Amino acid sequence: MFLCDYHIHTPRCGDAEGDYEEYIQEALQKGITEIGFSGHSPQYFLPERERKRESAIPEEELSTYIQEVEKLREKYQGRITVRIGLEVDFVPGKEEAMCSIVGFYSWDYLLLSVHYLDGWPFDHPKYIGRYQEEDINEVYRRYYRTLKMGIETGVFDVVAHFDLPKKFGFLATETIVEVEEVLQSCREHNMVLEINTAGFYKPIGEAYPSFAILERANKLGLQLCLGSDAHRPHEVGRSFDTALSLARSAGFRSLVSFEKRKRTFYPL
Ligand code: ZN
Ligand code: FE
Ligand code: FE
């Protein structure tokens, strides 16, 4: 059976541990047939002095990252398919710099992520205090508006951790109509949704996105892929059994595979 993990970090970023091959070995052990590395994109949106290796691949090491994964793709050919992707931070107003990162290589796929709201890294535990000062519903609205702008660039293949602001368990107290708008936008721009299992291990204790969002996405005809968001080798493919049963219950019948941005669908 086809099984992919498309959201895997690499030792090129300071926030991930272990060696590439340990991630691949873990995937092999777990019966994963296709593994995609998706390192954090260089912080093109920050002034050079403020860019930190702790949360992104330094721009001057982007080609090294690519070469490292290309080598492994060769080495493991016939045993596991290795894809080369990137988790790109979308920051409004910095599209030009973003495009130079994106155009740097013929990636297999690009994950769209929003981790910053007006410079606030809202999913970073270090900055969790800021939630006290914010109107939570407004946080969600701003997040989804930003995500929609990212989708509309037409640059990306997959929406990563769709409902990320729920990470620490702070939930909106009103219906956020922007969710539906973003899902509609995904359909218009042919975006794939990721079930990201890292959420099971965060305070919220459930996958991104929620089951309700998954069901709605399926009704709209969106397609699906799987990602663990592994930052350590043992995290590859974690909770994929649960993710697969969620996907099936939400009505999904296939998973997407990417090769140089081209899609193939496999039964789920
Ligand atoms: Zn990371
Ligand atoms: Fe992320
Ligand atoms: Fe990630």
Coordinates of C-alpha atoms and ligand atoms in Angstrom, one line a residue:
M1 CA 0.0 0.0 0.0
F2 CA 1.2 3.5 -0.8
L3 CA 2.0 5.5 2.3
C4 CA 3.8 8.8 2.3
D5 CA 5.2 11.2 5.0
Y6 CA 5.7 14.5 3.3
H7 CA 6.4 16.7 6.3
I8 CA 9.8 15.9 7.7
H9 CA 12.5 18.2 9.0
T10 CA 16.2 17.9 8.6
P11 CA 19.3 18.5 10.6
R12 CA 20.0 21.5 8.3
C13 CA 17.6 23.5 10.6
G14 CA 18.6 23.9 14.2
D15 CA 15.2 22.7 15.4
A16 CA 15.5 19.2 14.1
E17 CA 17.7 16.3 15.5
G18 CA 19.3 13.3 14.0
D19 CA 20.6 12.3 10.7
Y20 CA 18.7 12.1 7.4
E21 CA 19.3 8.3 7.2
E22 CA 17.8 7.8 10.7
Y23 CA 14.6 9.4 9.4
I24 CA 14.6 7.1 6.3
Q25 CA 15.3 4.0 8.4
E26 CA 12.3 4.9 10.7
A27 CA 10.1 5.3 7.6
L28 CA 11.2 1.9 6.2
Q29 CA 10.5 0.3 9.5
K30 CA 7.0 1.8 9.6
G31 CA 6.1 0.6 6.1
I32 CA 6.2 4.1 4.6
T33 CA 6.7 3.9 0.8
E34 CA 7.5 7.5 0.1
I35 CA 9.3 10.1 2.3
G36 CA 9.5 13.8 1.6
F37 CA 11.9 16.1 3.3
S38 CA 10.5 19.5 3.8
G39 CA 13.1 21.7 5.6
H40 CA 12.0 25.1 6.8
S41 CA 12.6 27.7 4.1
P42 CA 15.3 30.3 4.6
Q43 CA 14.0 33.3 6.5
Y44 CA 13.9 35.5 3.4
F45 CA 11.3 37.8 5.1
L46 CA 13.7 38.9 7.9
P47 CA 16.7 41.2 7.6
E48 CA 19.8 39.1 7.2
R49 CA 21.1 39.8 10.7
E50 CA 18.0 38.5 12.3
R51 CA 17.8 35.2 10.5
K52 CA 18.4 32.2 12.7
R53 CA 19.6 28.7 12.0
E54 CA 17.5 27.5 14.9
S55 CA 14.3 27.7 12.9
A56 CA 15.3 27.6 9.2
I57 CA 17.8 26.4 6.6
P58 CA 20.3 29.2 6.1
E59 CA 20.0 30.5 2.5
E60 CA 23.6 29.8 1.7
E61 CA 23.0 26.1 2.6
L62 CA 19.9 25.6 0.5
S63 CA 21.9 23.9 -2.3
T64 CA 23.7 21.7 0.2
Y65 CA 20.3 20.6 1.6
I66 CA 19.2 19.7 -1.9
Q67 CA 22.4 17.8 -2.7
E68 CA 22.1 15.8 0.5
V69 CA 18.6 14.7 -0.2
E70 CA 19.3 14.0 -3.9
K71 CA 22.1 11.7 -2.8
L72 CA 19.8 9.8 -0.5
R73 CA 17.2 9.5 -3.3
E74 CA 19.8 7.6 -5.4
K75 CA 21.0 5.5 -2.5
Y76 CA 17.6 4.3 -1.5
Q77 CA 16.1 3.9 -4.9
G78 CA 14.1 0.7 -5.1
R79 CA 13.6 0.6 -1.3
I80 CA 11.8 3.9 -0.6
T81 CA 11.0 6.9 -2.8
V82 CA 12.6 10.1 -1.4
R83 CA 11.1 13.5 -2.4
I84 CA 12.6 16.9 -2.0
G85 CA 10.3 19.6 -0.7
L86 CA 10.3 22.8 1.4
E87 CA 8.1 24.1 4.1
V88 CA 7.8 27.7 3.1
D89 CA 6.7 30.5 5.6
F90 CA 4.3 32.8 3.9
V91 CA 4.7 36.4 5.0
P92 CA 2.5 39.0 3.2
G93 CA 4.4 41.7 1.3
K94 CA 7.5 39.6 0.9
E95 CA 6.3 37.6 -2.1
E96 CA 9.2 38.7 -4.3
A97 CA 11.9 37.4 -2.0
M98 CA 9.8 34.2 -1.4
C99 CA 9.7 33.6 -5.2
S100 CA 13.5 33.6 -5.4
I101 CA 13.6 30.8 -2.8
V102 CA 10.9 28.9 -4.4
G103 CA 12.4 29.3 -7.9
F104 CA 15.8 28.0 -6.6
Y105 CA 15.1 24.4 -7.5
S106 CA 12.6 22.1 -9.1
W107 CA 11.0 20.9 -5.9
D108 CA 8.8 17.9 -5.8
Y109 CA 6.3 19.9 -3.7
L110 CA 6.0 23.0 -1.6
L111 CA 4.2 23.2 1.7
L112 CA 2.5 26.5 2.6
S113 CA 2.8 27.5 6.2
V114 CA 1.8 30.5 8.2
H115 CA 3.8 30.7 11.4
Y116 CA 3.9 34.5 11.8
L117 CA 1.1 37.1 12.3
D118 CA 2.6 40.6 12.0
G119 CA 5.9 39.3 13.1
W120 CA 4.5 37.3 16.1
P121 CA 5.6 33.6 15.9
F122 CA 2.2 32.5 17.3
D123 CA 2.9 28.8 17.3
H124 CA 6.2 29.1 19.2
P125 CA 6.0 28.2 22.9
K126 CA 8.4 31.0 23.8
Y127 CA 5.8 33.6 22.6
I128 CA 2.7 32.0 24.1
G129 CA 2.3 34.8 26.6
R130 CA 1.1 37.1 23.8
Y131 CA -2.2 35.1 23.6
Q132 CA -3.2 36.9 26.9
E133 CA -3.1 40.2 25.1
E134 CA -4.9 39.1 21.9
D135 CA -8.5 38.7 21.0
I136 CA -8.5 35.0 20.2
N137 CA -11.2 35.2 17.5
E138 CA -9.2 38.0 15.9
V139 CA -6.1 35.8 15.9
Y140 CA -8.0 33.1 14.0
R141 CA -9.4 35.6 11.5
R142 CA -6.0 37.2 10.9
Y143 CA -4.4 33.7 10.5
Y144 CA -6.9 32.5 7.9
R145 CA -6.8 35.8 6.0
T146 CA -3.0 35.4 5.8
L147 CA -3.3 31.7 4.8
K148 CA -5.8 32.7 2.0
M149 CA -3.3 35.2 0.7
G150 CA -0.7 32.5 0.6
I151 CA -3.0 30.1 -1.3
E152 CA -3.8 32.9 -3.8
T153 CA -0.1 33.3 -4.7
G154 CA -0.6 30.0 -6.6
V155 CA 2.9 29.1 -5.7
F156 CA 2.2 26.1 -3.3
D157 CA 1.0 22.6 -3.5
V158 CA -0.1 21.7 0.1
V159 CA -1.5 23.6 3.0
A160 CA 0.4 22.5 6.1
H161 CA -1.2 22.4 9.5
F162 CA -4.4 24.1 8.3
D163 CA -5.7 25.1 11.7
L164 CA -2.4 25.8 13.5
P165 CA -3.7 28.5 15.9
K166 CA -5.4 25.8 18.0
K167 CA -2.0 24.3 18.9
F168 CA -1.9 25.4 22.5
G169 CA -5.6 24.7 23.0
F170 CA -6.8 28.3 22.6
L171 CA -9.9 27.9 20.6
A172 CA -12.1 30.5 18.9
T173 CA -15.3 31.3 20.7
E174 CA -17.2 32.2 17.6
T175 CA -17.7 30.6 14.2
I176 CA -14.8 31.7 12.1
V177 CA -16.3 32.2 8.6
E178 CA -12.9 32.6 7.1
V179 CA -12.4 28.8 7.5
E180 CA -14.9 28.2 4.7
E181 CA -13.4 31.0 2.6
V182 CA -10.0 29.4 2.9
L183 CA -11.4 26.0 1.9
Q184 CA -13.1 27.5 -1.1
S185 CA -9.9 29.1 -2.0
C186 CA -8.1 25.8 -1.7
R187 CA -10.5 24.3 -4.2
E188 CA -10.1 27.2 -6.6
H189 CA -6.3 26.9 -6.5
N190 CA -6.2 23.2 -6.5
M191 CA -4.4 23.0 -3.1
V192 CA -3.9 19.6 -1.3
L193 CA -4.6 19.4 2.4
E194 CA -2.2 17.8 4.8
I195 CA -3.2 15.7 7.8
N196 CA -0.5 16.7 10.2
T197 CA -0.2 14.3 13.1
A198 CA 2.1 16.5 15.2
G199 CA -1.1 18.1 16.7
F200 CA -1.7 14.8 18.6
Y201 CA 1.4 15.6 20.7
K202 CA 0.6 19.3 21.4
P203 CA -1.7 20.7 24.1
I204 CA -4.7 20.5 21.6
G205 CA -4.2 16.8 21.3
E206 CA -5.7 16.3 17.8
A207 CA -4.5 16.3 14.3
Y208 CA -4.4 19.4 12.1
P209 CA -6.9 20.0 10.7
S210 CA -9.9 19.1 12.8
F211 CA -12.3 16.4 11.7
A212 CA -15.0 19.0 10.9
I213 CA -12.6 20.7 8.5
L214 CA -11.5 17.4 7.0
E215 CA -15.1 16.5 6.3
R216 CA -15.9 19.8 4.7
A217 CA -12.7 19.6 2.6
N218 CA -13.7 16.2 1.3
K219 CA -17.2 17.5 0.4
L220 CA -15.5 20.3 -1.6
G221 CA -13.4 17.7 -3.5
L222 CA -10.0 18.5 -2.0
Q223 CA -7.2 16.0 -2.0
L224 CA -5.1 14.8 0.9
C225 CA -1.6 13.9 1.9
L226 CA 0.0 12.9 5.2
G227 CA 2.7 14.5 7.2
S228 CA 4.2 13.8 10.7
D229 CA 6.1 17.1 11.0
A230 CA 8.9 15.0 12.4
H231 CA 11.8 16.9 14.0
R232 CA 13.3 13.7 15.4
P233 CA 13.7 10.4 13.6
H234 CA 11.3 8.4 15.8
E235 CA 8.5 10.9 15.0
V236 CA 8.4 9.9 11.3
G237 CA 4.9 8.4 10.5
R238 CA 3.7 8.7 14.1
S239 CA 0.0 8.3 14.6
F240 CA -0.5 7.5 10.9
D241 CA -3.0 4.7 11.7
T242 CA -5.2 7.2 13.4
A243 CA -4.7 9.7 10.6
L244 CA -5.7 7.1 8.0
S245 CA -8.9 6.2 9.8
L246 CA -9.7 9.9 10.3
A247 CA -9.2 10.4 6.5
R248 CA -11.4 7.5 5.7
S249 CA -14.2 8.5 8.1
A250 CA -14.1 12.0 6.6
G251 CA -14.8 10.4 3.2
F252 CA -11.3 10.5 1.6
R253 CA -10.5 7.6 -0.7
S254 CA -7.0 8.5 -2.0
L255 CA -3.7 10.0 -1.1
V256 CA -1.6 12.3 -3.3
S257 CA 2.0 11.7 -4.4
F258 CA 4.1 14.5 -5.8
E259 CA 7.0 14.3 -8.3
K260 CA 8.2 17.7 -9.5
R261 CA 4.9 19.2 -8.7
K262 CA 3.0 16.5 -10.7
R263 CA 0.3 14.6 -8.8
T264 CA -0.5 10.9 -8.8
F265 CA -3.3 9.5 -6.7
Y266 CA -3.2 6.2 -4.8
P267 CA -6.1 4.5 -3.1
L268 CA -6.3 5.0 0.6
Ligands
ZN1 ZN 10.6 22.9 12.5
FE2 FE 5.2 24.3 10.4
FE3 FE 7.1 21.7 10.0

